[in-house]
mmCIF file of C-alpha atoms in Angstrom:
data_model
loop_
_atom_site.group_PDB
_atom_site.id
_atom_site.type_symbol
_atom_site.label_atom_id
_atom_site.label_comp_id
_atom_site.label_asym_id
_atom_site.label_seq_id
_atom_site.Cartn_x
_atom_site.Cartn_y
_atom_site.Cartn_z
ATOM 1 C CA UNK A 283 -16.471 57.228 72.077
ATOM 2 C CA UNK A 284 -14.516 55.071 69.585
ATOM 3 C CA UNK A 285 -10.926 56.272 69.402
ATOM 4 C CA UNK A 286 -8.289 55.918 66.696
ATOM 5 C CA UNK A 287 -6.666 52.902 68.388
ATOM 6 C CA UNK A 288 -9.947 50.962 68.108
ATOM 7 C CA UNK A 289 -10.214 51.706 64.378
ATOM 8 C CA UNK A 290 -6.610 50.663 63.866
ATOM 9 C CA UNK A 291 -7.092 47.391 65.711
ATOM 10 C CA UNK A 292 -10.299 46.675 63.800
ATOM 11 C CA UNK A 293 -8.664 47.317 60.404
ATOM 12 C CA UNK A 294 -5.718 45.094 61.303
ATOM 13 C CA UNK A 295 -8.098 42.345 62.419
ATOM 14 C CA UNK A 296 -10.023 42.582 59.150
ATOM 15 C CA UNK A 297 -6.869 42.285 57.046
ATOM 16 C CA UNK A 298 -5.600 39.400 59.156
ATOM 17 C CA UNK A 299 -8.912 37.559 58.693
ATOM 18 C CA UNK A 300 -8.830 38.229 54.947
ATOM 19 C CA UNK A 301 -5.265 36.996 54.617
ATOM 20 C CA UNK A 302 -6.067 33.888 56.663
ATOM 21 C CA UNK A 303 -9.105 33.199 54.453
ATOM 22 C CA UNK A 304 -7.051 33.549 51.299
ATOM 23 C CA UNK A 305 -4.368 31.197 52.637
ATOM 24 C CA UNK A 306 -6.878 28.586 53.778
ATOM 25 C CA UNK A 307 -8.895 28.862 50.568
ATOM 26 C CA UNK A 308 -5.906 28.627 48.262
ATOM 27 C CA UNK A 309 -4.558 25.671 50.205
ATOM 28 C CA UNK A 310 -7.864 23.829 49.828
ATOM 29 C CA UNK A 311 -8.086 24.714 46.139
ATOM 30 C CA UNK A 312 -4.453 23.730 45.588
ATOM 31 C CA UNK A 313 -5.006 20.347 47.208
ATOM 32 C CA UNK A 314 -8.113 19.795 45.102
ATOM 33 C CA UNK A 315 -6.312 20.612 41.841
ATOM 34 C CA UNK A 316 -3.345 18.486 42.820
ATOM 35 C CA UNK A 317 -5.609 15.533 43.588
ATOM 36 C CA UNK A 318 -7.338 15.876 40.207
ATOM 37 C CA UNK A 319 -4.056 16.125 38.310
ATOM 38 C CA UNK A 320 -2.654 13.166 40.247
ATOM 39 C CA UNK A 321 -5.683 11.054 39.335
ATOM 40 C CA UNK A 322 -5.422 12.047 35.675
ATOM 41 C CA UNK A 323 -1.706 11.234 35.595
ATOM 42 C CA UNK A 324 -2.296 7.827 37.195
ATOM 43 C CA UNK A 325 -5.065 7.114 34.688
ATOM 44 C CA UNK A 326 -2.848 8.138 31.754
ATOM 45 C CA UNK A 327 -0.004 5.973 33.024
ATOM 46 C CA UNK A 328 -2.360 3.012 33.373
ATOM 47 C CA UNK A 329 -3.709 3.541 29.850
ATOM 48 C CA UNK A 330 -0.183 3.800 28.434
ATOM 49 C CA UNK A 331 0.828 0.580 30.197
ATOM 50 C CA UNK A 332 -2.220 -1.205 28.808
ATOM 51 C CA UNK A 333 -1.360 0.052 25.309
ATOM 52 C CA UNK A 334 2.224 -1.209 25.687
ATOM 53 C CA UNK A 335 0.975 -4.625 26.772
ATOM 54 C CA UNK A 336 -1.519 -4.758 23.906
ATOM 55 C CA UNK A 337 1.211 -3.758 21.437
ATOM 56 C CA UNK A 338 3.507 -6.453 22.836
ATOM 57 C CA UNK A 339 0.790 -9.091 22.526
ATOM 58 C CA UNK A 340 0.017 -7.989 18.965
ATOM 59 C CA UNK A 341 3.714 -8.089 18.076
ATOM 60 C CA UNK A 342 3.984 -11.621 19.454
ATOM 61 C CA UNK A 343 0.891 -12.642 17.497
ATOM 62 C CA UNK A 344 2.254 -11.179 14.249
ATOM 63 C CA UNK A 345 5.646 -12.799 14.829
ATOM 64 C CA UNK A 346 3.912 -16.121 15.384
ATOM 65 C CA UNK A 347 1.846 -15.765 12.218
ATOM 66 C CA UNK A 348 4.966 -14.819 10.243
ATOM 67 C CA UNK A 349 6.831 -17.837 11.590
ATOM 68 C CA UNK A 350 3.855 -20.088 10.825
ATOM 69 C CA UNK A 351 3.566 -18.812 7.239
ATOM 70 C CA UNK A 352 7.299 -19.115 6.589
ATOM 71 C CA UNK A 353 7.268 -22.725 7.765
ATOM 72 C CA UNK A 354 4.316 -23.686 5.550
ATOM 73 C CA UNK A 355 5.056 -21.479 2.522
ATOM 74 C CA UNK A 356 6.909 -24.166 0.529
ATOM 75 C CA UNK A 357 3.980 -26.548 0.954
ATOM 76 C CA UNK A 358 1.412 -23.883 0.078
ATOM 77 C CA UNK A 359 3.100 -22.899 -3.202
ATOM 78 C CA UNK A 360 4.339 -26.355 -4.255
ATOM 79 C CA UNK A 361 3.746 -27.140 -7.951
ATOM 80 C CA UNK A 362 1.831 -23.909 -8.576
ATOM 81 C CA UNK A 363 4.359 -22.584 -11.110
ATOM 82 C CA UNK A 364 5.671 -25.913 -12.346
ATOM 83 C CA UNK A 365 7.115 -25.627 -15.837
ATOM 84 C CA UNK A 366 7.358 -21.812 -15.631
ATOM 85 C CA UNK A 367 10.344 -19.511 -15.164
ATOM 86 C CA UNK A 368 10.622 -16.157 -13.398
ATOM 87 C CA UNK A 369 12.851 -13.123 -13.875
ATOM 88 C CA UNK A 370 13.208 -10.629 -11.022
ATOM 89 C CA UNK A 371 13.345 -6.866 -11.596
ATOM 90 C CA UNK A 372 14.785 -4.715 -8.800
ATOM 91 C CA UNK A 373 13.887 -1.025 -8.869
ATOM 92 C CA UNK A 374 16.018 1.733 -7.290
ATOM 93 C CA UNK A 375 15.339 1.675 -3.537
ATOM 94 C CA UNK A 376 13.810 -1.812 -3.418
ATOM 95 C CA UNK A 377 14.582 -4.051 -0.444
ATOM 96 C CA UNK A 378 16.885 -6.979 -1.208
ATOM 97 C CA UNK A 379 15.351 -9.264 1.423
ATOM 98 C CA UNK A 380 11.960 -9.389 -0.311
ATOM 99 C CA UNK A 381 13.601 -10.198 -3.641
ATOM 100 C CA UNK A 382 15.599 -13.059 -2.121
ATOM 101 C CA UNK A 383 12.514 -14.486 -0.416
ATOM 102 C CA UNK A 384 10.445 -14.335 -3.613
ATOM 103 C CA UNK A 385 13.265 -16.014 -5.523
ATOM 104 C CA UNK A 386 13.356 -18.914 -3.055
ATOM 105 C CA UNK A 387 9.584 -19.229 -3.008
ATOM 106 C CA UNK A 388 9.408 -19.227 -6.814
ATOM 107 C CA UNK A 389 11.786 -22.178 -6.836
ATOM 108 C CA UNK A 390 9.661 -23.905 -4.171
ATOM 109 C CA UNK A 391 6.683 -23.439 -6.492
ATOM 110 C CA UNK A 392 8.418 -25.417 -9.237
ATOM 111 C CA UNK A 393 9.577 -22.482 -11.353
ATOM 112 C CA UNK A 394 13.102 -21.759 -12.520
ATOM 113 C CA UNK A 395 14.550 -18.339 -11.704
ATOM 114 C CA UNK A 396 16.539 -17.071 -14.666
ATOM 115 C CA UNK A 397 18.154 -14.122 -12.901
ATOM 116 C CA UNK A 398 17.825 -10.590 -11.668
ATOM 117 C CA UNK A 399 17.912 -7.242 -13.439
ATOM 118 C CA UNK A 400 18.627 -4.234 -11.216
ATOM 119 C CA UNK A 401 17.425 -0.915 -12.612
ATOM 120 C CA UNK A 402 19.911 1.843 -11.899
ATOM 121 C CA UNK A 403 18.822 5.373 -10.973
ATOM 122 C CA UNK A 404 20.664 6.679 -14.031
ATOM 123 C CA UNK A 405 18.066 5.111 -16.334
ATOM 124 C CA UNK A 406 15.369 7.291 -14.750
ATOM 125 C CA UNK A 407 17.307 10.582 -14.819
ATOM 126 C CA UNK A 408 15.566 13.241 -16.900
ATOM 127 C CA UNK A 409 18.712 14.140 -18.812
ATOM 128 C CA UNK A 410 19.017 10.549 -20.072
ATOM 129 C CA UNK A 411 15.733 10.344 -21.978
ATOM 130 C CA UNK A 412 17.205 11.189 -25.371
ATOM 131 C CA UNK A 413 19.980 8.642 -24.930
ATOM 132 C CA UNK A 414 17.517 5.998 -23.713
ATOM 133 C CA UNK A 415 15.320 6.623 -26.746
ATOM 134 C CA UNK A 416 18.256 6.321 -29.157
ATOM 135 C CA UNK A 417 19.590 3.189 -27.463
ATOM 136 C CA UNK A 418 16.212 1.447 -27.465
ATOM 137 C CA UNK A 419 15.690 2.285 -31.140
ATOM 138 C CA UNK A 420 19.170 1.039 -32.019
ATOM 139 C CA UNK A 421 18.795 -2.279 -30.131
ATOM 140 C CA UNK A 422 15.205 -3.061 -31.147
ATOM 141 C CA UNK A 423 14.850 -6.605 -32.477
ATOM 142 C CA UNK A 424 12.729 -7.324 -35.538
ATOM 143 C CA UNK A 425 10.030 -9.119 -33.535
ATOM 144 C CA UNK A 426 9.690 -6.277 -30.981
ATOM 145 C CA UNK A 427 7.000 -3.673 -31.578
ATOM 146 C CA UNK A 428 6.952 -0.274 -29.917
ATOM 147 C CA UNK A 429 3.649 0.869 -28.404
ATOM 148 C CA UNK A 430 1.813 3.518 -30.389
ATOM 149 C CA UNK A 431 3.193 7.013 -29.662
ATOM 150 C CA UNK A 432 5.783 5.464 -27.331
ATOM 151 C CA UNK A 433 8.206 7.745 -25.557
ATOM 152 C CA UNK A 434 11.718 6.854 -24.464
ATOM 153 C CA UNK A 435 10.622 4.603 -21.607
ATOM 154 C CA UNK A 436 7.857 2.944 -23.573
ATOM 155 C CA UNK A 437 10.487 1.960 -26.151
ATOM 156 C CA UNK A 438 13.006 0.902 -23.496
ATOM 157 C CA UNK A 439 10.363 -1.211 -21.751
ATOM 158 C CA UNK A 440 9.462 -2.997 -24.981
ATOM 159 C CA UNK A 441 13.115 -3.696 -25.840
ATOM 160 C CA UNK A 442 14.013 -4.940 -22.358
ATOM 161 C CA UNK A 443 10.865 -7.073 -22.128
ATOM 162 C CA UNK A 444 11.733 -8.686 -25.458
ATOM 163 C CA UNK A 445 15.130 -9.635 -24.053
ATOM 164 C CA UNK A 446 13.828 -10.973 -20.730
ATOM 165 C CA UNK A 447 10.494 -12.760 -21.175
ATOM 166 C CA UNK A 448 8.538 -14.769 -23.715
ATOM 167 C CA UNK A 449 5.192 -16.449 -24.299
ATOM 168 C CA UNK A 450 6.766 -19.001 -26.624
ATOM 169 C CA UNK A 451 7.584 -22.267 -24.785
ATOM 170 C CA UNK A 452 10.233 -23.047 -27.395
ATOM 171 C CA UNK A 453 12.061 -19.803 -26.602
ATOM 172 C CA UNK A 454 11.807 -20.123 -22.827
ATOM 173 C CA UNK A 455 15.069 -20.959 -21.105
ATOM 174 C CA UNK A 456 17.157 -19.953 -24.101
ATOM 175 C CA UNK A 457 19.359 -16.946 -24.721
ATOM 176 C CA UNK A 458 19.612 -15.328 -28.129
ATOM 177 C CA UNK A 459 21.969 -12.847 -29.720
ATOM 178 C CA UNK A 460 19.397 -10.051 -29.942
ATOM 179 C CA UNK A 461 18.466 -10.319 -26.272
ATOM 180 C CA UNK A 462 22.107 -10.493 -25.248
ATOM 181 C CA UNK A 463 22.839 -7.336 -27.251
ATOM 182 C CA UNK A 464 20.004 -5.491 -25.480
ATOM 183 C CA UNK A 465 21.202 -6.420 -21.996
ATOM 184 C CA UNK A 466 24.825 -5.657 -22.835
ATOM 185 C CA UNK A 467 23.863 -2.300 -24.327
ATOM 186 C CA UNK A 468 21.872 -1.251 -21.275
ATOM 187 C CA UNK A 469 24.619 -2.493 -18.944
ATOM 188 C CA UNK A 470 27.348 -0.616 -20.799
ATOM 189 C CA UNK A 471 25.265 2.543 -20.627
ATOM 190 C CA UNK A 472 25.043 2.142 -16.837
ATOM 191 C CA UNK A 473 21.282 1.700 -16.903
ATOM 192 C CA UNK A 474 21.068 -1.830 -15.469
ATOM 193 C CA UNK A 475 23.124 -4.504 -13.770
ATOM 194 C CA UNK A 476 22.357 -8.208 -13.897
ATOM 195 C CA UNK A 477 22.991 -11.415 -11.982
ATOM 196 C CA UNK A 478 22.245 -14.981 -13.009
ATOM 197 C CA UNK A 479 21.082 -15.432 -16.599
ATOM 198 C CA UNK A 480 18.087 -13.137 -17.099
ATOM 199 C CA UNK A 481 18.537 -13.337 -20.870
ATOM 200 C CA UNK A 482 17.223 -16.920 -20.853
ATOM 201 C CA UNK A 483 13.690 -15.610 -21.444
ATOM 202 C CA UNK A 484 11.448 -16.307 -18.459
ATOM 203 C CA UNK A 485 7.715 -16.728 -18.840
ATOM 204 C CA UNK A 486 6.855 -14.576 -15.801
ATOM 205 C CA UNK A 487 8.266 -11.428 -14.207
ATOM 206 C CA UNK A 488 8.201 -9.964 -10.710
ATOM 207 C CA UNK A 489 9.147 -6.330 -10.215
ATOM 208 C CA UNK A 490 9.874 -5.274 -6.626
ATOM 209 C CA UNK A 491 8.891 -1.676 -5.887
ATOM 210 C CA UNK A 492 10.950 0.767 -3.805
ATOM 211 C CA UNK A 493 10.132 0.962 -0.119
ATOM 212 C CA UNK A 494 9.563 4.724 -0.275
ATOM 213 C CA UNK A 495 8.074 7.040 -2.856
ATOM 214 C CA UNK A 496 10.444 8.918 -5.124
ATOM 215 C CA UNK A 497 10.028 12.238 -3.308
ATOM 216 C CA UNK A 498 12.304 14.315 -5.544
ATOM 217 C CA UNK A 499 11.070 16.340 -8.528
ATOM 218 C CA UNK A 500 10.200 13.990 -11.365
ATOM 219 C CA UNK A 501 9.373 11.097 -9.063
ATOM 220 C CA UNK A 502 6.002 10.712 -10.757
ATOM 221 C CA UNK A 503 7.737 10.361 -14.131
ATOM 222 C CA UNK A 504 10.005 7.688 -12.663
ATOM 223 C CA UNK A 505 6.938 5.718 -11.611
ATOM 224 C CA UNK A 506 5.548 6.046 -15.136
ATOM 225 C CA UNK A 507 8.823 4.752 -16.584
ATOM 226 C CA UNK A 508 8.756 1.678 -14.330
ATOM 227 C CA UNK A 509 5.067 1.098 -15.053
ATOM 228 C CA UNK A 510 5.935 1.104 -18.775
ATOM 229 C CA UNK A 511 8.449 -1.675 -18.149
ATOM 230 C CA UNK A 512 6.019 -3.691 -16.006
ATOM 231 C CA UNK A 513 3.355 -3.380 -18.700
ATOM 232 C CA UNK A 514 5.789 -4.433 -21.418
ATOM 233 C CA UNK A 515 6.888 -7.460 -19.387
ATOM 234 C CA UNK A 516 3.270 -8.472 -18.914
ATOM 235 C CA UNK A 517 2.551 -8.191 -22.631
ATOM 236 C CA UNK A 518 5.669 -10.006 -23.823
ATOM 237 C CA UNK A 519 5.437 -12.845 -21.297
ATOM 238 C CA UNK A 520 2.684 -14.768 -19.559
ATOM 239 C CA UNK A 521 2.238 -12.196 -16.823
ATOM 240 C CA UNK A 522 3.909 -9.796 -14.425
ATOM 241 C CA UNK A 523 3.432 -8.822 -10.780
ATOM 242 C CA UNK A 524 4.682 -5.683 -9.034
ATOM 243 C CA UNK A 525 5.239 -6.241 -5.329
ATOM 244 C CA UNK A 526 6.247 -3.878 -2.568
ATOM 245 C CA UNK A 527 5.810 -3.029 1.122
ATOM 246 C CA UNK A 528 2.712 -1.136 2.363
ATOM 247 C CA UNK A 529 4.453 2.221 1.824
ATOM 248 C CA UNK A 530 4.571 1.546 -1.928
ATOM 249 C CA UNK A 531 0.760 1.699 -1.989
ATOM 250 C CA UNK A 532 0.709 5.109 -0.328
ATOM 251 C CA UNK A 533 0.581 8.407 -2.206
ATOM 252 C CA UNK A 534 3.546 8.747 -4.555
ATOM 253 C CA UNK A 535 4.467 5.060 -4.328
ATOM 254 C CA UNK A 536 4.953 2.873 -7.396
ATOM 255 C CA UNK A 537 2.068 0.517 -6.603
ATOM 256 C CA UNK A 538 -0.262 3.436 -5.872
ATOM 257 C CA UNK A 539 0.660 4.974 -9.229
ATOM 258 C CA UNK A 540 0.181 1.671 -11.058
ATOM 259 C CA UNK A 541 -3.231 1.091 -9.484
ATOM 260 C CA UNK A 542 -4.294 4.535 -10.667
ATOM 261 C CA UNK A 543 -3.161 3.806 -14.232
ATOM 262 C CA UNK A 544 -4.460 1.723 -17.128
ATOM 263 C CA UNK A 545 -1.783 -0.863 -16.293
ATOM 264 C CA UNK A 546 -3.937 -2.067 -13.380
ATOM 265 C CA UNK A 547 -6.115 -3.900 -15.902
ATOM 266 C CA UNK A 548 -3.267 -6.247 -16.827
ATOM 267 C CA UNK A 549 -0.491 -6.074 -14.207
ATOM 268 C CA UNK A 550 -1.090 -7.537 -10.742
ATOM 269 C CA UNK A 551 0.183 -5.835 -7.581
ATOM 270 C CA UNK A 552 0.879 -7.025 -4.032
ATOM 271 C CA UNK A 553 1.503 -4.334 -1.385
ATOM 272 C CA UNK A 554 2.568 -6.674 1.461
ATOM 273 C CA UNK A 555 5.518 -8.363 -0.227
ATOM 274 C CA UNK A 556 7.741 -7.687 2.793
ATOM 275 C CA UNK A 557 5.854 -10.386 4.738
ATOM 276 C CA UNK A 558 5.871 -14.168 4.341
ATOM 277 C CA UNK A 559 2.135 -14.154 3.612
ATOM 278 C CA UNK A 560 2.589 -11.424 0.998
ATOM 279 C CA UNK A 561 5.289 -13.454 -0.727
ATOM 280 C CA UNK A 562 2.878 -16.405 -0.955
ATOM 281 C CA UNK A 563 0.258 -14.044 -2.398
ATOM 282 C CA UNK A 564 2.827 -13.013 -5.041
ATOM 283 C CA UNK A 565 3.124 -16.644 -6.176
ATOM 284 C CA UNK A 566 -0.672 -16.968 -6.256
ATOM 285 C CA UNK A 567 -0.868 -13.761 -8.301
ATOM 286 C CA UNK A 568 1.670 -15.160 -10.786
ATOM 287 C CA UNK A 569 -0.382 -18.346 -11.028
ATOM 288 C CA UNK A 570 -3.479 -16.303 -11.794
ATOM 289 C CA UNK A 571 -1.544 -14.299 -14.388
ATOM 290 C CA UNK A 572 -0.819 -17.535 -16.256
ATOM 291 C CA UNK A 573 -4.562 -18.031 -16.493
ATOM 292 C CA UNK A 574 -5.083 -14.503 -17.763
ATOM 293 C CA UNK A 575 -6.331 -13.030 -14.495
ATOM 294 C CA UNK A 576 -4.858 -9.958 -12.841
ATOM 295 C CA UNK A 577 -5.673 -8.341 -9.515
ATOM 296 C CA UNK A 578 -4.633 -5.874 -6.839
ATOM 297 C CA UNK A 579 -3.844 -7.534 -3.519
ATOM 298 C CA UNK A 580 -2.804 -6.521 -0.009
ATOM 299 C CA UNK A 581 -4.059 -4.007 2.520
ATOM 300 C CA UNK A 582 -3.438 -0.640 0.866
ATOM 301 C CA UNK A 583 -5.704 1.661 -1.105
ATOM 302 C CA UNK A 584 -6.929 0.088 -4.314
ATOM 303 C CA UNK A 585 -6.515 -3.515 -3.167
ATOM 304 C CA UNK A 586 -9.485 -5.763 -3.941
ATOM 305 C CA UNK A 587 -8.528 -8.171 -1.152
ATOM 306 C CA UNK A 588 -5.554 -9.618 0.661
ATOM 307 C CA UNK A 589 -5.220 -12.464 -1.861
ATOM 308 C CA UNK A 590 -6.962 -13.702 -5.004
ATOM 309 C CA UNK A 591 -10.534 -14.799 -4.323
ATOM 310 C CA UNK A 592 -11.189 -17.560 -4.980
ATOM 311 C CA UNK A 593 -7.589 -18.644 -4.519
ATOM 312 C CA UNK A 594 -6.256 -20.639 -7.482
ATOM 313 C CA UNK A 595 -5.955 -24.390 -6.990
ATOM 314 C CA UNK A 596 -2.564 -25.990 -6.507
ATOM 315 C CA UNK A 597 -2.474 -27.331 -10.062
ATOM 316 C CA UNK A 598 -2.271 -24.983 -13.037
ATOM 317 C CA UNK A 599 -2.756 -25.528 -16.723
#
């Protein structure tokens, strides 16, 4: 007959076997999971290392291409803008390095650089529109015409363009009293600053866009104000180009806004102006503008290609 001690021993044996099974099973499972995780971690580390090496190689390649383009840029642009002159327009938030590089390259292309006009943020402030309108109306020269139904910035663009650029070869390189009064009036109001002699009436204009979109309220209106100036410069001179870094062609950027506007039919844009190649493209775009051709160049949305196609020849008419 089976006694109580036998049952007790049997139950203990069963629980011991169950516990041993759980321990052995969990140990095997734990080792299996650990092995899998270890393999995945090693694979991820290998992939990350390969990505770092690929990024390094790409960086070296881009640096080499930038160095190559910088070295050959003067030869590439030589004589392309011979007999022309360029005025530079700096918008609030634009990078100074790009402006300096374009200035040097314009000179390498045979053009004279009259000077630089730096647009101050105050000009774009909403509470200044009435004052801007009154000032533009007061300083308007007899030969300047306001666009139909022009607002404050349409008028300001026309007045400033009349003081900065010209299509008339006889007027190019010369300052006049009316243009000087316009620049002095806008400077005294705190709307612009100048360097060089931008009042000497260039034939071409380059506006450099801000690196980042105007994210504050009214940023879209600021873009419209600058587009009005770029359009006026294009109409009063032999052509204008708006250049900026790739971010300027992203949503909210000045170049993106221009490409979505009617101004894209007449004003050229370059969204890689922070690179040596993009600065060469800016000179090519100016050369095309002289011939009455405009285009959208670079790598961002709305660009028709990296550079004009076909590229203009080294000699221009």
